[in-house]
Structures are given as structure tokens and as C-alpha cells.
mmCIF file of C-alpha atoms in Angstrom:
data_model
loop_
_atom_site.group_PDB
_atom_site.id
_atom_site.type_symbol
_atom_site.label_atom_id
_atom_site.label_comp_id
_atom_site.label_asym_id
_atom_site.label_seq_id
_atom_site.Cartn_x
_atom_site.Cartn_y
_atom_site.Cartn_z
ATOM 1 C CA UNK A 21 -92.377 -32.245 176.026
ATOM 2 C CA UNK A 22 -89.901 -29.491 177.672
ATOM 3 C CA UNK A 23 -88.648 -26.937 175.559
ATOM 4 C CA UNK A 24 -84.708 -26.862 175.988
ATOM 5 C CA UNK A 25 -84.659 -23.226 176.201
ATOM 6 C CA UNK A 26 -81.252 -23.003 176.393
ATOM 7 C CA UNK A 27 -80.371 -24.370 173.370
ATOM 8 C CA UNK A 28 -83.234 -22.575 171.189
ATOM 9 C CA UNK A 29 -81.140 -19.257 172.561
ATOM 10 C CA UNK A 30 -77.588 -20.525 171.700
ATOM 11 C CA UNK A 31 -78.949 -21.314 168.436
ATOM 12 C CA UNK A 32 -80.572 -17.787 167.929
ATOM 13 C CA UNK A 33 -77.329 -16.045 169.186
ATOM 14 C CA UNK A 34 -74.907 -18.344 167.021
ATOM 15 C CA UNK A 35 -77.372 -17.148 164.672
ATOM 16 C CA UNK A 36 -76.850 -13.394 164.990
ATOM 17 C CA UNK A 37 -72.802 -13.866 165.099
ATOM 18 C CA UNK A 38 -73.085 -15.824 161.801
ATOM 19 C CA UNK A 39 -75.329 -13.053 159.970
ATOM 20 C CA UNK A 40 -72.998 -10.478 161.395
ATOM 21 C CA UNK A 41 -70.016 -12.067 160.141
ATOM 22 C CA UNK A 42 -70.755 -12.827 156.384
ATOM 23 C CA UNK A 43 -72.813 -9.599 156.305
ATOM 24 C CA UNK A 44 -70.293 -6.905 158.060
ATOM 25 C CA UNK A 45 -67.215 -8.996 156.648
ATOM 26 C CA UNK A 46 -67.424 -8.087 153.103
ATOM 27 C CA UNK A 47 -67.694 -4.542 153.798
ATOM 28 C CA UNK A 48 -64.864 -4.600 156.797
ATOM 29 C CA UNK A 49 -63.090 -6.613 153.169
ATOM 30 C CA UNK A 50 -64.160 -3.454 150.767
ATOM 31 C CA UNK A 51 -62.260 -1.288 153.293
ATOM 32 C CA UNK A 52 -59.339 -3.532 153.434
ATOM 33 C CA UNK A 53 -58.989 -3.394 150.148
ATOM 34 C CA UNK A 54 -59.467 0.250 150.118
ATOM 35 C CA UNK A 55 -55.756 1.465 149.265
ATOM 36 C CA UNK A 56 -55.194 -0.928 146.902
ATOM 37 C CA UNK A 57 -57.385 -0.048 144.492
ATOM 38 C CA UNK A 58 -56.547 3.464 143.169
ATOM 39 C CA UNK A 59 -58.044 6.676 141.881
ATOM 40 C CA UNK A 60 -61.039 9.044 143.546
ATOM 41 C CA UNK A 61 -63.720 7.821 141.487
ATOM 42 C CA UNK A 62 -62.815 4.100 142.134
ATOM 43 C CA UNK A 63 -62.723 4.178 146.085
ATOM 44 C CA UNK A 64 -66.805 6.415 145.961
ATOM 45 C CA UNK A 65 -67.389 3.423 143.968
ATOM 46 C CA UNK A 66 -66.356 0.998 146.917
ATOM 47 C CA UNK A 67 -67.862 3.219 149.176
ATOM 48 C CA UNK A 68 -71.147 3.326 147.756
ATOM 49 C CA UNK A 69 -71.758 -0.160 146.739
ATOM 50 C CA UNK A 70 -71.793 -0.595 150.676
ATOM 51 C CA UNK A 71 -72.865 2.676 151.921
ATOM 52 C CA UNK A 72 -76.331 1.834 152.094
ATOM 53 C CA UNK A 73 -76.283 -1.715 154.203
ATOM 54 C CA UNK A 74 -72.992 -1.249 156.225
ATOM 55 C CA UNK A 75 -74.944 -0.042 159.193
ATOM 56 C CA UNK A 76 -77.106 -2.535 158.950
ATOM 57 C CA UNK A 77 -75.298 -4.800 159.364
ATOM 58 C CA UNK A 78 -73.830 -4.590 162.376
ATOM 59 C CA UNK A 79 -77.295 -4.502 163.732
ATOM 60 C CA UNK A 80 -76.181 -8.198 164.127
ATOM 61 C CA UNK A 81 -73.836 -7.163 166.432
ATOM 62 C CA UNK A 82 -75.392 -5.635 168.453
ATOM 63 C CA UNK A 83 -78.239 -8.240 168.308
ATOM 64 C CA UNK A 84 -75.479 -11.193 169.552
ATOM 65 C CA UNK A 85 -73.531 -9.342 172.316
ATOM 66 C CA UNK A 86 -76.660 -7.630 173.486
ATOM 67 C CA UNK A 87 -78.256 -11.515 173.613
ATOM 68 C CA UNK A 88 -75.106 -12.905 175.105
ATOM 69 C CA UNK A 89 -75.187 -10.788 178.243
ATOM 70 C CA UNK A 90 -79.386 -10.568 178.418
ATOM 71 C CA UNK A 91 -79.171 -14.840 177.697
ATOM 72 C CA UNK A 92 -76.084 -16.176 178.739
ATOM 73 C CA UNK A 93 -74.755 -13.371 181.747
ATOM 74 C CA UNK A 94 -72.597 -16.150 183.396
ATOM 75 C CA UNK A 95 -70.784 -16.666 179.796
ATOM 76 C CA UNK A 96 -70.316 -12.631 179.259
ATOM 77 C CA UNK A 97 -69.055 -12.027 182.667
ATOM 78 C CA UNK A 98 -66.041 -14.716 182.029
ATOM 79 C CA UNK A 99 -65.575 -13.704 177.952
ATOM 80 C CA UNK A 100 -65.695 -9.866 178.283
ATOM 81 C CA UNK A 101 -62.553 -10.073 181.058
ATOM 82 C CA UNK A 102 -60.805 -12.481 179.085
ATOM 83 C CA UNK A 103 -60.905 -10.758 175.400
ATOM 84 C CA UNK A 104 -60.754 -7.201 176.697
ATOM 85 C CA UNK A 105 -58.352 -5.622 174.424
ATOM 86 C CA UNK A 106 -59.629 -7.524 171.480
ATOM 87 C CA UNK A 107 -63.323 -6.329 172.022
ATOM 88 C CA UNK A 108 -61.989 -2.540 172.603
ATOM 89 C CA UNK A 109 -59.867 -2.878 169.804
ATOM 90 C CA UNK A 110 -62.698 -4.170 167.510
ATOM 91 C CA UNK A 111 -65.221 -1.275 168.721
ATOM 92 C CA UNK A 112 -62.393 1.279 168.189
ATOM 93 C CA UNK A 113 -62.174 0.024 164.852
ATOM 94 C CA UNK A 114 -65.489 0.098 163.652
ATOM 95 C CA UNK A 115 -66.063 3.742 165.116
ATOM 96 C CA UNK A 116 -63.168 5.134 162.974
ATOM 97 C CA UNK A 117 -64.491 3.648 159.876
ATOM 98 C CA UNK A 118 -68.579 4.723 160.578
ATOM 99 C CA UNK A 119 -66.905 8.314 161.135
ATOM 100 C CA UNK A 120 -65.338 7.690 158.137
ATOM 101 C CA UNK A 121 -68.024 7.210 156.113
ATOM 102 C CA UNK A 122 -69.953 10.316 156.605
ATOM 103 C CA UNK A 123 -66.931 12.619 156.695
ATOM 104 C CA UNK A 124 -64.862 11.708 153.723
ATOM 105 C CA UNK A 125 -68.006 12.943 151.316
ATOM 106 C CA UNK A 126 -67.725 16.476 152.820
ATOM 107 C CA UNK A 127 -64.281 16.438 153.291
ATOM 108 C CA UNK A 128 -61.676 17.893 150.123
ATOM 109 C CA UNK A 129 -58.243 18.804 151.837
ATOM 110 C CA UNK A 130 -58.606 15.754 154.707
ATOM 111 C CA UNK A 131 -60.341 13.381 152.356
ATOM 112 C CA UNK A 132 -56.828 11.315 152.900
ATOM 113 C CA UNK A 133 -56.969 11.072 156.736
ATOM 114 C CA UNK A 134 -60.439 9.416 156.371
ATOM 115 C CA UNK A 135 -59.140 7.145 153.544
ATOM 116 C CA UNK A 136 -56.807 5.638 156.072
ATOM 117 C CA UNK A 137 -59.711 5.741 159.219
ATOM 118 C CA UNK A 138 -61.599 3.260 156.496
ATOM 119 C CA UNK A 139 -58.528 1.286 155.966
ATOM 120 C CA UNK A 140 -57.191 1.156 159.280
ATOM 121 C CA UNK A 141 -60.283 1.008 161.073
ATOM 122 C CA UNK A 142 -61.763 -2.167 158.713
ATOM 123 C CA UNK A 143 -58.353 -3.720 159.055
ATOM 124 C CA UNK A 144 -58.247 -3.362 162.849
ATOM 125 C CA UNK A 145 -61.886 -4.052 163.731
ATOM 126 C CA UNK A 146 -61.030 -7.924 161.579
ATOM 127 C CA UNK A 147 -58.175 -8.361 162.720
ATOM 128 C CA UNK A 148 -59.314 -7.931 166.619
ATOM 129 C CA UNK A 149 -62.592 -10.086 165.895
ATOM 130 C CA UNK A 150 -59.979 -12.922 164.491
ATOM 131 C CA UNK A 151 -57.665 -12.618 167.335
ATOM 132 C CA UNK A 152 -61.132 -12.706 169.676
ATOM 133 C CA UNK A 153 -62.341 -15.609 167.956
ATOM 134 C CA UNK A 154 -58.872 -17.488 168.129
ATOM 135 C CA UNK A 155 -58.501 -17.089 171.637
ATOM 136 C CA UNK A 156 -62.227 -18.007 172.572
ATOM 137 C CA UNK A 157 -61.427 -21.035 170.492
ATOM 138 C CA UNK A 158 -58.371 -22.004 172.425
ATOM 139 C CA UNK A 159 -59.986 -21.710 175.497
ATOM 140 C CA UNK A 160 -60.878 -19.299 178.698
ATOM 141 C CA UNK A 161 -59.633 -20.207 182.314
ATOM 142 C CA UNK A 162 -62.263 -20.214 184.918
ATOM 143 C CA UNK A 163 -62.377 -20.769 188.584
ATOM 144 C CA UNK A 164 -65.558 -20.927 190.401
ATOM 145 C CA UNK A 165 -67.656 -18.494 188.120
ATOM 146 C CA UNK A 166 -65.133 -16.190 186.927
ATOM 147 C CA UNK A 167 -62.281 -15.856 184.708
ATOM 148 C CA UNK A 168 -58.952 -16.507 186.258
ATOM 149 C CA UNK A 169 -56.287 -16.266 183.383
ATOM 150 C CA UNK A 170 -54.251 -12.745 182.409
ATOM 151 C CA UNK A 171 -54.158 -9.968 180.728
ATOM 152 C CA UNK A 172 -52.334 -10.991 177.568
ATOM 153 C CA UNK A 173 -53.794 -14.777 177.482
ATOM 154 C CA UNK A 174 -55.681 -13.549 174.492
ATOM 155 C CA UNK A 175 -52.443 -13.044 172.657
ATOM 156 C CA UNK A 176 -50.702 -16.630 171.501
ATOM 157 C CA UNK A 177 -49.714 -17.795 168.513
ATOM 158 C CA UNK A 178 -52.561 -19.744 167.246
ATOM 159 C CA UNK A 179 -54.878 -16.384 167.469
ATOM 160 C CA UNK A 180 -53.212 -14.549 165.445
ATOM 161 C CA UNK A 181 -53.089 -17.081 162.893
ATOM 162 C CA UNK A 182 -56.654 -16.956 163.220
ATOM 163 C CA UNK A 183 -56.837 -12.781 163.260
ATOM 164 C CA UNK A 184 -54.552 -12.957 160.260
ATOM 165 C CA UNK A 185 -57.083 -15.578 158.407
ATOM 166 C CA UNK A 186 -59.654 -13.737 158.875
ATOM 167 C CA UNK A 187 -58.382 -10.711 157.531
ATOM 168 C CA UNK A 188 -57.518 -12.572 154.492
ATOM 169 C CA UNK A 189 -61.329 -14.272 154.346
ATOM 170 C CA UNK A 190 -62.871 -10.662 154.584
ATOM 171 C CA UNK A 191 -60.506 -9.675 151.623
ATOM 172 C CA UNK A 192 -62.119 -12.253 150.161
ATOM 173 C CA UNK A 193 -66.100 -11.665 150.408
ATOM 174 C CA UNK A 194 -64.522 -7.860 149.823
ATOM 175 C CA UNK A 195 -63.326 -8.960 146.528
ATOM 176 C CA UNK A 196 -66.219 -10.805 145.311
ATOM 177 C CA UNK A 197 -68.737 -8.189 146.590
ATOM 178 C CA UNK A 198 -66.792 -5.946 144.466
ATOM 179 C CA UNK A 199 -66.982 -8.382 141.567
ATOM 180 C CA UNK A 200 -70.808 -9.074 141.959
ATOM 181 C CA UNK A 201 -71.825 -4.774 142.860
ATOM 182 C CA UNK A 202 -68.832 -2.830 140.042
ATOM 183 C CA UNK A 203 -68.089 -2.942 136.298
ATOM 184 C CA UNK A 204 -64.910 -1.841 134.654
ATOM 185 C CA UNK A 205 -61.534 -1.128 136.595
ATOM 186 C CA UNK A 206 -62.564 -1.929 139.713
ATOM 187 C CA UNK A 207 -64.171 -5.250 138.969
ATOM 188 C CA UNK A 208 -61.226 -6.271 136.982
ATOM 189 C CA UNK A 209 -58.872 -5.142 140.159
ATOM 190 C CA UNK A 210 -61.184 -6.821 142.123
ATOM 191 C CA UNK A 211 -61.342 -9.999 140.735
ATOM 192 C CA UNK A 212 -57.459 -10.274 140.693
ATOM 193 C CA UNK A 213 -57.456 -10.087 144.359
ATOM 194 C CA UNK A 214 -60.465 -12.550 144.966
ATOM 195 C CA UNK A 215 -57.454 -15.147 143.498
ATOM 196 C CA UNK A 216 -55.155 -14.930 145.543
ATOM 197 C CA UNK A 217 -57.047 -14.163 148.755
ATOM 198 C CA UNK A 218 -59.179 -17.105 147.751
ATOM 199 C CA UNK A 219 -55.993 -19.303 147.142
ATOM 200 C CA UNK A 220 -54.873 -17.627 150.999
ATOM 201 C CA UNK A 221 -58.475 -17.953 152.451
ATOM 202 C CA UNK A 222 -58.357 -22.005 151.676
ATOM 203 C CA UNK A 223 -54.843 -22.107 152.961
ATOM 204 C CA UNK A 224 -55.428 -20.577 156.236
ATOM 205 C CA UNK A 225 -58.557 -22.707 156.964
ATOM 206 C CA UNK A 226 -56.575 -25.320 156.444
ATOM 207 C CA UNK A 227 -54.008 -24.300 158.736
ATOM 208 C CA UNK A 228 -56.523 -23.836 161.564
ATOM 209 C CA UNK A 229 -58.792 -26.872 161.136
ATOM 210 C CA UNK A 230 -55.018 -29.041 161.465
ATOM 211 C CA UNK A 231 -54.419 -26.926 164.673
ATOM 212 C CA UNK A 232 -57.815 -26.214 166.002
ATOM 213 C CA UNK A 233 -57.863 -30.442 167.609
ATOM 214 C CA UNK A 234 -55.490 -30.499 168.835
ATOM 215 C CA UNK A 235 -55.750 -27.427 171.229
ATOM 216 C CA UNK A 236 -58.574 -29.427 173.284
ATOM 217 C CA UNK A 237 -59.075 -33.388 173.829
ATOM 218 C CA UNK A 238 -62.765 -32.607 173.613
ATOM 219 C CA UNK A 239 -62.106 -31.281 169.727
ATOM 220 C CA UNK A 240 -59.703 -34.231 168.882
ATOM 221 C CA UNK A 241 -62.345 -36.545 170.397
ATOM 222 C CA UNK A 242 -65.160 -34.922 167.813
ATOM 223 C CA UNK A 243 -63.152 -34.894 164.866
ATOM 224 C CA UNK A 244 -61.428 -37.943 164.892
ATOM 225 C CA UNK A 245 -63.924 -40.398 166.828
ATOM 226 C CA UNK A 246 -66.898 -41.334 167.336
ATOM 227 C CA UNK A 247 -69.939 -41.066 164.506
ATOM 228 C CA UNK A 248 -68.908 -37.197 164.401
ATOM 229 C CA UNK A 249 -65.797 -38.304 162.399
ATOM 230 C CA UNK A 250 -68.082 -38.388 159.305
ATOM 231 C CA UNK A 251 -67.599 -34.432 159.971
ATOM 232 C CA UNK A 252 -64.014 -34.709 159.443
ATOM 233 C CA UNK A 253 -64.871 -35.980 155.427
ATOM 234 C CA UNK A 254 -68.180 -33.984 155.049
ATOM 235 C CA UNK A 255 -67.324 -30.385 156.066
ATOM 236 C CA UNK A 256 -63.939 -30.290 154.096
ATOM 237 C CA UNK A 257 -65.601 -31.952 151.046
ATOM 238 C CA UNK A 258 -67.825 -29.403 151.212
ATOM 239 C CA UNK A 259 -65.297 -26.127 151.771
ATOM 240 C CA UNK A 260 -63.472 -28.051 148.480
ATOM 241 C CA UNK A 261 -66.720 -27.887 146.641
ATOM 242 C CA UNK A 262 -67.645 -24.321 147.237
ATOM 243 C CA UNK A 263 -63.993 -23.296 146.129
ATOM 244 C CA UNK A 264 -64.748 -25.298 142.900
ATOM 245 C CA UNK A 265 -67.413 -22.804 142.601
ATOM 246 C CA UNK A 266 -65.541 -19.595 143.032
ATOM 247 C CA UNK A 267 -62.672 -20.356 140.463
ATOM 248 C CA UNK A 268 -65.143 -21.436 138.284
ATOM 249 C CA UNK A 269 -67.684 -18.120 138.803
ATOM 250 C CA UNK A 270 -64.184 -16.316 138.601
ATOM 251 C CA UNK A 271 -62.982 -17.640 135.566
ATOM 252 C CA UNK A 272 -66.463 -17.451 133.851
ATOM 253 C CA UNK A 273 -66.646 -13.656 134.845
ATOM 254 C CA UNK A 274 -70.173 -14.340 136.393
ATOM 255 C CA UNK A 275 -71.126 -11.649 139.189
ATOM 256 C CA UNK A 276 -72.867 -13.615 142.144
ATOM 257 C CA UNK A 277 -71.527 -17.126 141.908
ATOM 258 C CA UNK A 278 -67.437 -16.078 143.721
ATOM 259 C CA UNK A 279 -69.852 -14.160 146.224
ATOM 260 C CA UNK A 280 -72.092 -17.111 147.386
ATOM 261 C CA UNK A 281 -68.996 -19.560 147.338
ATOM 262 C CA UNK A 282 -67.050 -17.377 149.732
ATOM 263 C CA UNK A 283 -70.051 -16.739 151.717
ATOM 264 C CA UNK A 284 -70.404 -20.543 151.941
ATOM 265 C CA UNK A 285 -66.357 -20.898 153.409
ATOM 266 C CA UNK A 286 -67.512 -19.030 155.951
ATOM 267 C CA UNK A 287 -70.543 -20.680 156.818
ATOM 268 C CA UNK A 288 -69.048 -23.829 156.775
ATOM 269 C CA UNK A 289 -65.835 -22.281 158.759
ATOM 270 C CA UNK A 290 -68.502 -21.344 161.107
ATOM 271 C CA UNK A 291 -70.116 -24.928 161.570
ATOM 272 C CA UNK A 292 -66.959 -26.768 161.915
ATOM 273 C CA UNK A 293 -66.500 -24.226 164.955
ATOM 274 C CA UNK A 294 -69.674 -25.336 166.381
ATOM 275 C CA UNK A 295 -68.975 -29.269 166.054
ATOM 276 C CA UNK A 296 -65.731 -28.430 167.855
ATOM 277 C CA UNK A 297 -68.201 -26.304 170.415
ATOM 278 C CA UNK A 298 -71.222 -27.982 171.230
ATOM 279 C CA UNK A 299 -72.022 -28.581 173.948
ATOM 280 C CA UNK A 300 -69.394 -25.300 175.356
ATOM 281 C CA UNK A 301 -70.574 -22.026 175.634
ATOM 282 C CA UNK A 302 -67.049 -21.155 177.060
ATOM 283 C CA UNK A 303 -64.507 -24.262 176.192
ATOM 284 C CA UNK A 304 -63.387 -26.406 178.267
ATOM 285 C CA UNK A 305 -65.586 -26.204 181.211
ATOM 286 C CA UNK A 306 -68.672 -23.943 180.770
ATOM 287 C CA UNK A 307 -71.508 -25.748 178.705
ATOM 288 C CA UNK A 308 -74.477 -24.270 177.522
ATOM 289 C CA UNK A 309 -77.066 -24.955 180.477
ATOM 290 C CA UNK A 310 -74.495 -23.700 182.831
ATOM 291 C CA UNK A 311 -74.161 -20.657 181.312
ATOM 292 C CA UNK A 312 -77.823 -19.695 180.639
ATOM 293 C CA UNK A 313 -79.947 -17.253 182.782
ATOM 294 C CA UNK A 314 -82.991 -18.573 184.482
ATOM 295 C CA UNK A 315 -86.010 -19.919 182.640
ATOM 296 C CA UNK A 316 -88.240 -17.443 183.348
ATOM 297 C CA UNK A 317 -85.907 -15.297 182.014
ATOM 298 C CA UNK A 318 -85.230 -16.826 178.713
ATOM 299 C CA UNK A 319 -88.912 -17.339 178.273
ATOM 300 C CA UNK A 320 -89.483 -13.771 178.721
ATOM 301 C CA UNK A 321 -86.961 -12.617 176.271
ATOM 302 C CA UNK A 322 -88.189 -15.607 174.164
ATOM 303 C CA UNK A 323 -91.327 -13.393 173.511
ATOM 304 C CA UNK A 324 -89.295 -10.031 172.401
ATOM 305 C CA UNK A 325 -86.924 -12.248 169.840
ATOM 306 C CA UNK A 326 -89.929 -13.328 168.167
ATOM 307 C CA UNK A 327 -91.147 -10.328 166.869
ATOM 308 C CA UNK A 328 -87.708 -8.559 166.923
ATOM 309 C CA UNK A 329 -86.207 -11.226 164.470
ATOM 310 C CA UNK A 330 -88.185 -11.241 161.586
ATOM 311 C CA UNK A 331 -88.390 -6.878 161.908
ATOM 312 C CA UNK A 332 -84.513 -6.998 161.700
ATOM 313 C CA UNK A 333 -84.725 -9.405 158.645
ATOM 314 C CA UNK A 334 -87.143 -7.693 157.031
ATOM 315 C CA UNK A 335 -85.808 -4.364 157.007
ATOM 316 C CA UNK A 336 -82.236 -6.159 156.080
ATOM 317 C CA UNK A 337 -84.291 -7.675 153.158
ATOM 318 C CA UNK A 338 -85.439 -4.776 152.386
ATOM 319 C CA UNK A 339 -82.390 -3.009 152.168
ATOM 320 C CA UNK A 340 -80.545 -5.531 149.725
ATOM 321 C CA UNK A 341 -83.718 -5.530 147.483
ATOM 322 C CA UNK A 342 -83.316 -1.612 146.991
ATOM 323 C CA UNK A 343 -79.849 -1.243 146.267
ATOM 324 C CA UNK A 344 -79.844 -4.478 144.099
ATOM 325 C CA UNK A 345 -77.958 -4.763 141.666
ATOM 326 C CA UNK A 346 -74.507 -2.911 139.886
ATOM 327 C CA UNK A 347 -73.682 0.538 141.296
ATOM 328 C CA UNK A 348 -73.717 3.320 138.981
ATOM 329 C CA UNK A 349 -70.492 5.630 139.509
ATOM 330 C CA UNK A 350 -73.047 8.871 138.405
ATOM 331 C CA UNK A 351 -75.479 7.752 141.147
ATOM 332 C CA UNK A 352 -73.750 7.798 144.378
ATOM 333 C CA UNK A 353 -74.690 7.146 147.407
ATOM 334 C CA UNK A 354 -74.463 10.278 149.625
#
């Protein structure tokens, strides 16, 4: 039988952008949430109870853009063009907020300008991956083998709606991180915001699974016919089910149960994005095989994944093992 290697890759790099999103996004959430939740003691509290993973995870990150180009160089060369100022925007983000974290611990006078590099940095870095996703979702011109829209094609209306959910989501996980890792004022805070950004999160998926069909004939035709219409029952049933679980773990006061229902929105956020997908690498016009380096190639790379993978999840298991449980405010971090 022939091994679709291919496939096996866009599964292990749709792989790495999942991990990297549920992981990263609830401490890109924690720093959204960072001036909103006041006093000195309260924000070392945020910052430690994600000190010690926040690095890695955006191993994952790395690990998915690094595999894109290595995997899928036709697909890189036509989304790196076309999402530009997202992707800049994203990495500028993410630098001001990892320079953030080792600087605000020493600093005493400019402790407030690295405050706002947190804020600003977590809120730009999601709201540039949102606006990314959105407009990779709409679609990327291509003629021949290269992108052949503009500069600002990223920018429409639909993905910001999508930047602006997923700042809302990331408040979210944020929240209920908080909830799960913090006793005392800043759970409490916490847990007030994982309401209503729960109550926004299921609005805005809403929003963009109405919209997301009907931007593509090939998304209409998955949703709504066919035997993938059972998706159109099955993944909403399920998004309704997991937020019957997070009101219910928030009005019980339990710790991990709002975590692992907001970790499941996204996870099913992030399937319904591959039924709309599959078989696209780039929608509407570059599918998976096209896209895809040489076998010999992918084969070759096959063999590093294999023992890269489970050293990357090990050490990430690792790492959450350690630092289980509440933080203590006389322990920190640094």
C-alpha cells in the first residue's frame, strides 16, 4: 500500500498550529487581560502562573512555519506574500511581550512601559494571527505558482471579524487559565471575565461559521450537502455542549473544568476549519498534493519528525507536570 505522504505531513503541521494555538493562546489571553486586573502583586501573579511554559509554547510555532516551508515550499511561497503585514505584525508582537517578560522583574521606575509591551504586544500578536487566519480563510489569489493579489487583500471585513474573535477566544482560555492556576482576587476577577468573553467567544463563532460558506462554493458545498452535512449538526452540537460545561465549571467554582471547555471551542473551531479546508492547502485552487515538496523529501524529513515530536512533547509534558498546580504569590517565578 502507498503511504500518502502528503497528507501524513498536513496532518502533522495542522497538528503543530493546533498545539500552538490552545497552548500560546491562553497566555497571549493572560496578557490581554493584563490591565484589567489591578494591583502589583496581582499582575506577578499572572505573570508567573505562565512564566514557566510561555516559551514553550511557541516552540509550536516555530515547529508549523518551519514545517510549512521545509513540507509544503510551494504553499509558503504564495501565503508569506499574501499575509505579510499580518505575519510581521504577529512576530513584532510576540518579541515585545518575551522582552517583556524578563525586563519588568528587574525593572522599578519603567516597570509601566513593560506592563503595556505585555499588553500591547499579546493583544497585537492575536489580533494579527486572527486577521492572518481570516484572510487565509477567505482565500489567496494565485496565478501560475505565485500569489497575484495586493498588498492590503489581507485587510476585509470578514478578517477582522475573525482577528477581533480571536482576541475575544484568547480572553477566554486567559480567563479560565487564571481560574484553574490563582486563588483569591484574581480568580474572582478572573472568573467574571471568563462570562462574558465566553458569552462573546460563542457569539463570534457563530458569526463566522454563518459567514465562513458562504465566502467559497467549495465551503457551502461541505456544509450544506452531501454526507458532510451531518457536520453542520455534529460540530455545533458539540461547541453547545462544551459551553454547557464552562457555565457549569463556572458556576460550580471548579478550577479545570471552564479551562478544558474553552480549550475544546477551539479545537472544535479548529476542525470545522479543516472540513471547510480539506482537500486546500491554499483555498480555492492549491490542494494538498500540489503544494507538497517531493517524496524523497518528505520521506527524509519524515525520519527527523519522528524523533523530534515526541522530544518536544515530552519536555512540554514535562513542563506542565512541574509547575502543576495553583501558583503561590510568595513563590514566584523569576
Amino acid at each position: 500500500m502507498e503511504v500518502d505522504l502528503a497528507f501524513i505531513w498536513a496532518g502533522l503541521i495542522a497538528f503543530a498550529v493546533l498545539a500552538y494555538v490552545i497552548l500560546d493562546g491562553f497566555d497571549l489571553g493572560v496578557g490581554i487581560l493584563f490591565p484589567f486586573i489591578k494591583g502589583e502583586g496581582s499582575r506577578d501573579l499572572m505573570m508567573n502562573s505562565v512564566a514557566p511554559v510561555w516559551d514553550g509554547n511557541e516552540t509550536w510555532l516555530v515547529l508549523g512555519g518551519g514545517g510549512l516551508l521545509a513540507v509544503f515550499p510551494l504553499a509558503y511561497s504564495v501565503i508569506l506574500p499574501a499575509l505579510y503585514a499580518p505575519i510581521i505584525a504577529m512576530l513584532a508582537g510576540l518579541i515585545f511581550r518575551g522582552v517583556a517578560f524578563e525586563f519588568r522583574w528587574r525593572a522599578s521606575k519603567s516597570r509601566w512601559l513593560w506592563d503595556a509591551a505585555f499588553f500591547g504586544g499579546s493583544l497585537l500578536a492575536t489580533l494579527a494571527q486572527g486577521v492572518a487566519l481570516g484572510a487565509l480563510v477567505q482565500g489567496i489569489e494565485i496565478e501560475g505558482r505565485a500569489y497575484a493579489g495586493g498588498w492590503w487583500d489581507w485587510l476585509t471585513p470578514f478578517s477582522i471579524l475573525t482577528g477581533i474573535a480571536l482576541v475575544v477566544g484568547y480572553i477566554l482560555l486567559g480567563s479560565t487559565w487564571l481560574v484553574m492556576k490563582t486563588e483569591g482576587f484574581v480568580r474572582s476577577t478572573a472568573r467574571r471575565y471568563a462570562y462574558w468573553s465566553a458569552y462573546g467567544t460563542l457569539g463570534l463563532i457563530g458569526a463566522v461559521s454563518l459567514w465562513t460558506p458562504f465566502l467559497n462554493p467549495t465551503y457551502l458545498d461541505r456544509w450544506f450537502s452531501g454526507p458532510t452535512t451531518a457536520f453542520t449538526v455534529i460540530v455545533p452540537s458539540l461547541v453547545l455542549a462544551s459551553a454547557f460545561f464552562l457555565f457549569r465549571g463556572l458556576r460550580e467554582g471548579q478550577d479545570a473544568l471552564p479551562f478544558l471547555s474553552a480549550l475544546a471551542f477551539f479545537i472544535l473551531c479548529f476542525a470545522g476549519i479543516g472540513i471547510s479546508f480539506y482537500p486546500y492547502m491554499v483555498p480555492p485552487s492549491l490542494t494538498i498534493w500540489q503544494a507538497a515538496a517531493p517524496d524523497d523529501s518528505l520521506s527524509f524529513l519524515l525520519v527527523g519528525s519522528v524523533v523530534l515530536l515526541p522530544l518536544i512533547l515530552l519536555y512540554s509534558g514535562y513542563s506542565y507536570w512541574v509547575f502543576r498546580g495553583k501558583v503561590d504569590p510568595s513563590e514566584g517565578y523569576h
